[in-house]
Amino acid sequence: MICRGVIFDFNGTLVQDSKFHDEAWRRMSMKLRGSILTDNEMAASVHGWTNRSALEYLLGRVVSGDEYARLSDEKEAVYISLCADDPSFRMSPGAEKFLDCLSNENIPIAIATSA
């Protein structure tokens, strides 16, 4: 079998970061609507959806370009801060070794993500 390249999903594949995204969305929900997202809301309206869709769900309306950019950047800043402050944040087990193996074989890699 000849492998011409490998495309990875980032969130939940190369890094197990769901808890950080969930917490960032809970904080954004508290800020934007005064209550946190329930687990059911998270599953139905955040997981697997774009930031725009999640923000529109939280606000209950369409989000304009400038407002979307500001709120999306704010949510991502919260996520990054949570990751940086938690010593458990690292690549998924085996990911680094697998990426090194692909690199040693000169197999191109890329990341594809809905985020």
Short mmCIF file of N, CA and C in Angstrom, two decimals:
data_model
loop_
_atom_site.label_atom_id
_atom_site.label_comp_id
_atom_site.label_asym_id
_atom_site.label_seq_id
_atom_site.Cartn_x
_atom_site.Cartn_y
_atom_site.Cartn_z
N MET A 1 0.85 -1.18 0.00
CA MET A 1 0.00 0.00 0.00
C MET A 1 0.89 1.24 0.00
N ILE A 2 0.62 2.15 -0.90
CA ILE A 2 1.37 3.39 -0.98
C ILE A 2 0.54 4.50 -0.35
N CYS A 3 1.16 5.18 0.59
CA CYS A 3 0.49 6.29 1.26
C CYS A 3 1.05 7.59 0.71
N ARG A 4 0.19 8.38 0.10
CA ARG A 4 0.64 9.64 -0.50
C ARG A 4 0.52 10.82 0.46
N GLY A 5 -0.14 10.62 1.57
CA GLY A 5 -0.29 11.67 2.56
C GLY A 5 -1.33 11.28 3.59
N VAL A 6 -1.33 11.97 4.71
CA VAL A 6 -2.28 11.71 5.79
C VAL A 6 -2.89 13.03 6.23
N ILE A 7 -4.20 13.05 6.36
CA ILE A 7 -4.93 14.22 6.85
C ILE A 7 -5.51 13.87 8.21
N PHE A 8 -5.21 14.68 9.20
CA PHE A 8 -5.69 14.47 10.57
C PHE A 8 -6.75 15.48 10.93
N ASP A 9 -7.68 15.06 11.77
CA ASP A 9 -8.53 15.99 12.48
C ASP A 9 -7.71 16.43 13.68
N PHE A 10 -7.87 17.65 14.12
CA PHE A 10 -7.07 18.15 15.24
C PHE A 10 -7.76 17.89 16.57
N ASN A 11 -8.89 18.56 16.78
CA ASN A 11 -9.59 18.48 18.06
C ASN A 11 -10.18 17.11 18.30
N GLY A 12 -9.75 16.48 19.38
CA GLY A 12 -10.26 15.15 19.73
C GLY A 12 -9.51 14.02 19.06
N THR A 13 -8.58 14.33 18.17
CA THR A 13 -7.79 13.30 17.50
C THR A 13 -6.32 13.48 17.85
N LEU A 14 -5.72 14.55 17.38
CA LEU A 14 -4.31 14.80 17.73
C LEU A 14 -4.17 15.27 19.17
N VAL A 15 -5.14 15.99 19.66
CA VAL A 15 -5.18 16.38 21.07
C VAL A 15 -6.57 16.08 21.63
N GLN A 16 -6.59 15.62 22.86
CA GLN A 16 -7.86 15.36 23.54
C GLN A 16 -8.24 16.63 24.30
N ASP A 17 -8.91 17.52 23.62
CA ASP A 17 -9.15 18.85 24.17
C ASP A 17 -10.63 19.20 24.36
N SER A 18 -11.48 18.21 24.29
CA SER A 18 -12.92 18.49 24.38
C SER A 18 -13.29 19.21 25.67
N LYS A 19 -12.67 18.84 26.79
CA LYS A 19 -13.04 19.47 28.06
C LYS A 19 -12.72 20.96 28.05
N PHE A 20 -11.67 21.36 27.32
CA PHE A 20 -11.31 22.76 27.25
C PHE A 20 -12.29 23.55 26.38
N HIS A 21 -12.69 22.96 25.25
CA HIS A 21 -13.70 23.61 24.41
C HIS A 21 -15.03 23.71 25.15
N ASP A 22 -15.41 22.63 25.82
CA ASP A 22 -16.68 22.64 26.56
C ASP A 22 -16.68 23.74 27.62
N GLU A 23 -15.60 23.86 28.36
CA GLU A 23 -15.52 24.90 29.39
C GLU A 23 -15.54 26.29 28.78
N ALA A 24 -14.85 26.48 27.67
CA ALA A 24 -14.87 27.79 27.01
C ALA A 24 -16.28 28.13 26.55
N TRP A 25 -16.99 27.15 26.00
CA TRP A 25 -18.38 27.41 25.58
C TRP A 25 -19.28 27.68 26.78
N ARG A 26 -19.07 26.99 27.88
CA ARG A 26 -19.88 27.25 29.09
C ARG A 26 -19.67 28.69 29.56
N ARG A 27 -18.43 29.14 29.54
CA ARG A 27 -18.14 30.51 29.95
C ARG A 27 -18.74 31.53 28.99
N MET A 28 -18.67 31.26 27.70
CA MET A 28 -19.29 32.15 26.73
C MET A 28 -20.80 32.18 26.91
N SER A 29 -21.40 31.04 27.18
CA SER A 29 -22.83 30.97 27.41
C SER A 29 -23.23 31.81 28.62
N MET A 30 -22.46 31.69 29.69
CA MET A 30 -22.76 32.46 30.90
C MET A 30 -22.68 33.96 30.59
N LYS A 31 -21.67 34.35 29.84
CA LYS A 31 -21.50 35.76 29.50
C LYS A 31 -22.62 36.26 28.59
N LEU A 32 -22.97 35.47 27.57
CA LEU A 32 -23.91 35.94 26.55
C LEU A 32 -25.38 35.79 26.93
N ARG A 33 -25.70 34.78 27.75
CA ARG A 33 -27.11 34.59 28.07
C ARG A 33 -27.40 34.40 29.55
N GLY A 34 -26.34 34.42 30.38
CA GLY A 34 -26.54 34.36 31.82
C GLY A 34 -26.73 32.97 32.39
N SER A 35 -26.53 31.93 31.58
CA SER A 35 -26.62 30.55 32.06
C SER A 35 -25.66 29.68 31.27
N ILE A 36 -25.21 28.60 31.90
CA ILE A 36 -24.28 27.72 31.19
C ILE A 36 -25.05 26.80 30.26
N LEU A 37 -24.36 26.25 29.31
CA LEU A 37 -24.95 25.26 28.42
C LEU A 37 -25.13 23.95 29.18
N THR A 38 -26.27 23.31 29.01
CA THR A 38 -26.45 21.98 29.58
C THR A 38 -25.70 20.97 28.72
N ASP A 39 -25.51 19.77 29.23
CA ASP A 39 -24.87 18.72 28.44
C ASP A 39 -25.67 18.43 27.18
N ASN A 40 -27.01 18.44 27.28
CA ASN A 40 -27.85 18.19 26.10
C ASN A 40 -27.69 19.30 25.07
N GLU A 41 -27.66 20.55 25.52
CA GLU A 41 -27.45 21.66 24.59
C GLU A 41 -26.08 21.56 23.93
N MET A 42 -25.08 21.21 24.73
CA MET A 42 -23.72 21.09 24.19
C MET A 42 -23.70 20.04 23.08
N ALA A 43 -24.34 18.90 23.33
CA ALA A 43 -24.35 17.83 22.33
C ALA A 43 -25.13 18.22 21.08
N ALA A 44 -26.23 18.93 21.26
CA ALA A 44 -27.11 19.24 20.12
C ALA A 44 -26.72 20.51 19.36
N SER A 45 -26.09 21.47 20.04
CA SER A 45 -25.92 22.79 19.42
C SER A 45 -24.49 23.31 19.38
N VAL A 46 -23.54 22.53 19.90
CA VAL A 46 -22.15 22.98 19.90
C VAL A 46 -21.23 21.93 19.28
N HIS A 47 -21.27 20.71 19.81
CA HIS A 47 -20.38 19.66 19.30
C HIS A 47 -20.65 19.39 17.83
N GLY A 48 -19.60 19.50 17.02
CA GLY A 48 -19.72 19.23 15.60
C GLY A 48 -20.21 20.42 14.78
N TRP A 49 -20.50 21.52 15.44
CA TRP A 49 -20.99 22.71 14.74
C TRP A 49 -19.89 23.76 14.70
N THR A 50 -20.02 24.70 13.78
CA THR A 50 -19.05 25.79 13.70
C THR A 50 -19.25 26.77 14.84
N ASN A 51 -18.24 27.59 15.08
CA ASN A 51 -18.37 28.64 16.10
C ASN A 51 -19.55 29.56 15.78
N ARG A 52 -19.73 29.89 14.51
CA ARG A 52 -20.85 30.77 14.14
C ARG A 52 -22.19 30.15 14.55
N SER A 53 -22.38 28.89 14.24
CA SER A 53 -23.64 28.23 14.59
C SER A 53 -23.85 28.20 16.10
N ALA A 54 -22.79 27.89 16.84
CA ALA A 54 -22.91 27.84 18.31
C ALA A 54 -23.22 29.22 18.87
N LEU A 55 -22.56 30.24 18.37
CA LEU A 55 -22.83 31.60 18.85
C LEU A 55 -24.24 32.03 18.50
N GLU A 56 -24.70 31.69 17.32
CA GLU A 56 -26.07 32.04 16.94
C GLU A 56 -27.08 31.31 17.82
N TYR A 57 -26.77 30.08 18.20
CA TYR A 57 -27.64 29.37 19.12
C TYR A 57 -27.69 30.09 20.46
N LEU A 58 -26.52 30.46 20.99
CA LEU A 58 -26.47 31.13 22.29
C LEU A 58 -27.21 32.46 22.28
N LEU A 59 -27.07 33.20 21.18
CA LEU A 59 -27.69 34.53 21.10
C LEU A 59 -29.13 34.49 20.60
N GLY A 60 -29.50 33.38 19.97
CA GLY A 60 -30.85 33.26 19.45
C GLY A 60 -31.11 34.13 18.23
N ARG A 61 -30.04 34.45 17.50
CA ARG A 61 -30.18 35.30 16.31
C ARG A 61 -28.95 35.15 15.42
N VAL A 62 -29.05 35.68 14.22
CA VAL A 62 -27.93 35.69 13.28
C VAL A 62 -26.85 36.63 13.82
N VAL A 63 -25.60 36.24 13.67
CA VAL A 63 -24.48 37.04 14.15
C VAL A 63 -23.78 37.68 12.96
N SER A 64 -23.59 39.01 13.02
CA SER A 64 -22.94 39.74 11.93
C SER A 64 -21.45 39.42 11.85
N GLY A 65 -20.82 39.80 10.75
CA GLY A 65 -19.41 39.51 10.53
C GLY A 65 -18.49 40.02 11.62
N ASP A 66 -18.61 41.31 11.96
CA ASP A 66 -17.73 41.89 12.98
C ASP A 66 -18.01 41.30 14.36
N GLU A 67 -19.27 41.17 14.69
CA GLU A 67 -19.63 40.60 15.98
C GLU A 67 -19.18 39.15 16.06
N TYR A 68 -19.39 38.41 14.97
CA TYR A 68 -18.95 37.01 14.94
C TYR A 68 -17.44 36.92 15.17
N ALA A 69 -16.67 37.72 14.46
CA ALA A 69 -15.22 37.68 14.58
C ALA A 69 -14.79 37.97 16.02
N ARG A 70 -15.39 38.99 16.63
CA ARG A 70 -15.04 39.36 18.00
C ARG A 70 -15.37 38.25 18.99
N LEU A 71 -16.59 37.72 18.90
CA LEU A 71 -17.00 36.68 19.84
C LEU A 71 -16.27 35.36 19.61
N SER A 72 -16.04 35.01 18.36
CA SER A 72 -15.31 33.79 18.06
C SER A 72 -13.87 33.89 18.58
N ASP A 73 -13.24 35.04 18.35
CA ASP A 73 -11.88 35.25 18.87
C ASP A 73 -11.86 35.19 20.40
N GLU A 74 -12.89 35.73 21.02
CA GLU A 74 -12.97 35.70 22.49
C GLU A 74 -13.10 34.26 22.99
N LYS A 75 -13.96 33.48 22.36
CA LYS A 75 -14.12 32.09 22.76
C LYS A 75 -12.80 31.33 22.59
N GLU A 76 -12.13 31.54 21.45
CA GLU A 76 -10.86 30.84 21.21
C GLU A 76 -9.78 31.28 22.18
N ALA A 77 -9.79 32.55 22.60
CA ALA A 77 -8.82 33.02 23.60
C ALA A 77 -9.05 32.33 24.94
N VAL A 78 -10.31 32.13 25.31
CA VAL A 78 -10.62 31.40 26.54
C VAL A 78 -10.12 29.96 26.43
N TYR A 79 -10.39 29.32 25.30
CA TYR A 79 -9.92 27.94 25.07
C TYR A 79 -8.40 27.85 25.18
N ILE A 80 -7.69 28.75 24.51
CA ILE A 80 -6.23 28.73 24.53
C ILE A 80 -5.71 28.94 25.96
N SER A 81 -6.32 29.85 26.69
CA SER A 81 -5.92 30.10 28.06
C SER A 81 -6.12 28.86 28.94
N LEU A 82 -7.25 28.19 28.76
CA LEU A 82 -7.52 26.97 29.52
C LEU A 82 -6.48 25.89 29.20
N CYS A 83 -6.15 25.74 27.93
CA CYS A 83 -5.15 24.74 27.53
C CYS A 83 -3.78 25.07 28.12
N ALA A 84 -3.40 26.33 28.03
CA ALA A 84 -2.09 26.76 28.50
C ALA A 84 -1.94 26.61 30.01
N ASP A 85 -3.04 26.76 30.73
CA ASP A 85 -3.00 26.70 32.20
C ASP A 85 -3.12 25.29 32.76
N ASP A 86 -3.35 24.30 31.90
CA ASP A 86 -3.57 22.93 32.38
C ASP A 86 -2.41 22.04 31.95
N PRO A 87 -1.65 21.52 32.93
CA PRO A 87 -0.49 20.68 32.57
C PRO A 87 -0.87 19.37 31.88
N SER A 88 -2.13 18.99 31.90
CA SER A 88 -2.54 17.74 31.25
C SER A 88 -2.73 17.92 29.74
N PHE A 89 -2.70 19.17 29.26
CA PHE A 89 -2.90 19.40 27.82
C PHE A 89 -1.65 18.96 27.06
N ARG A 90 -1.83 17.97 26.21
CA ARG A 90 -0.74 17.48 25.36
C ARG A 90 -1.33 16.67 24.23
N MET A 91 -0.47 16.24 23.34
CA MET A 91 -0.94 15.44 22.21
C MET A 91 -1.50 14.10 22.70
N SER A 92 -2.38 13.52 21.90
CA SER A 92 -2.96 12.22 22.23
C SER A 92 -1.85 11.17 22.30
N PRO A 93 -2.06 10.15 23.13
CA PRO A 93 -1.05 9.08 23.23
C PRO A 93 -0.74 8.47 21.86
N GLY A 94 0.54 8.40 21.55
CA GLY A 94 0.99 7.80 20.30
C GLY A 94 1.04 8.76 19.12
N ALA A 95 0.42 9.94 19.25
CA ALA A 95 0.36 10.87 18.13
C ALA A 95 1.75 11.38 17.74
N GLU A 96 2.53 11.77 18.72
CA GLU A 96 3.86 12.30 18.41
C GLU A 96 4.73 11.25 17.72
N LYS A 97 4.70 10.03 18.22
CA LYS A 97 5.49 8.95 17.61
C LYS A 97 5.02 8.68 16.17
N PHE A 98 3.70 8.67 15.97
CA PHE A 98 3.17 8.42 14.63
C PHE A 98 3.55 9.55 13.67
N LEU A 99 3.46 10.80 14.13
CA LEU A 99 3.85 11.93 13.29
C LEU A 99 5.34 11.87 12.95
N ASP A 100 6.16 11.48 13.91
CA ASP A 100 7.60 11.32 13.65
C ASP A 100 7.83 10.24 12.59
N CYS A 101 7.10 9.14 12.68
CA CYS A 101 7.23 8.05 11.71
C CYS A 101 6.86 8.54 10.31
N LEU A 102 5.77 9.27 10.20
CA LEU A 102 5.37 9.80 8.91
C LEU A 102 6.43 10.76 8.36
N SER A 103 6.96 11.59 9.23
CA SER A 103 8.01 12.53 8.82
C SER A 103 9.25 11.79 8.34
N ASN A 104 9.65 10.76 9.08
CA ASN A 104 10.83 9.97 8.70
C ASN A 104 10.66 9.30 7.34
N GLU A 105 9.42 9.00 6.97
CA GLU A 105 9.13 8.37 5.68
C GLU A 105 8.80 9.40 4.60
N ASN A 106 8.95 10.70 4.95
CA ASN A 106 8.64 11.81 4.04
C ASN A 106 7.20 11.75 3.51
N ILE A 107 6.29 11.34 4.37
CA ILE A 107 4.88 11.29 4.01
C ILE A 107 4.26 12.63 4.45
N PRO A 108 3.69 13.37 3.51
CA PRO A 108 3.08 14.67 3.86
C PRO A 108 1.90 14.51 4.81
N ILE A 109 1.78 15.48 5.69
CA ILE A 109 0.66 15.50 6.63
C ILE A 109 -0.04 16.85 6.55
N ALA A 110 -1.31 16.84 6.94
CA ALA A 110 -2.09 18.08 7.00
C ALA A 110 -3.14 17.92 8.10
N ILE A 111 -3.65 19.04 8.54
CA ILE A 111 -4.72 19.05 9.53
C ILE A 111 -5.95 19.65 8.87
N ALA A 112 -7.08 18.97 9.02
CA ALA A 112 -8.37 19.48 8.54
C ALA A 112 -9.26 19.59 9.77
N THR A 113 -9.95 20.70 9.88
CA THR A 113 -10.80 20.90 11.06
C THR A 113 -11.97 21.80 10.70
N SER A 114 -13.09 21.58 11.33
CA SER A 114 -14.23 22.46 11.10
C SER A 114 -14.06 23.75 11.86
N ALA A 115 -13.16 23.73 12.85
CA ALA A 115 -12.94 24.96 13.64
C ALA A 115 -12.25 26.01 12.80
#
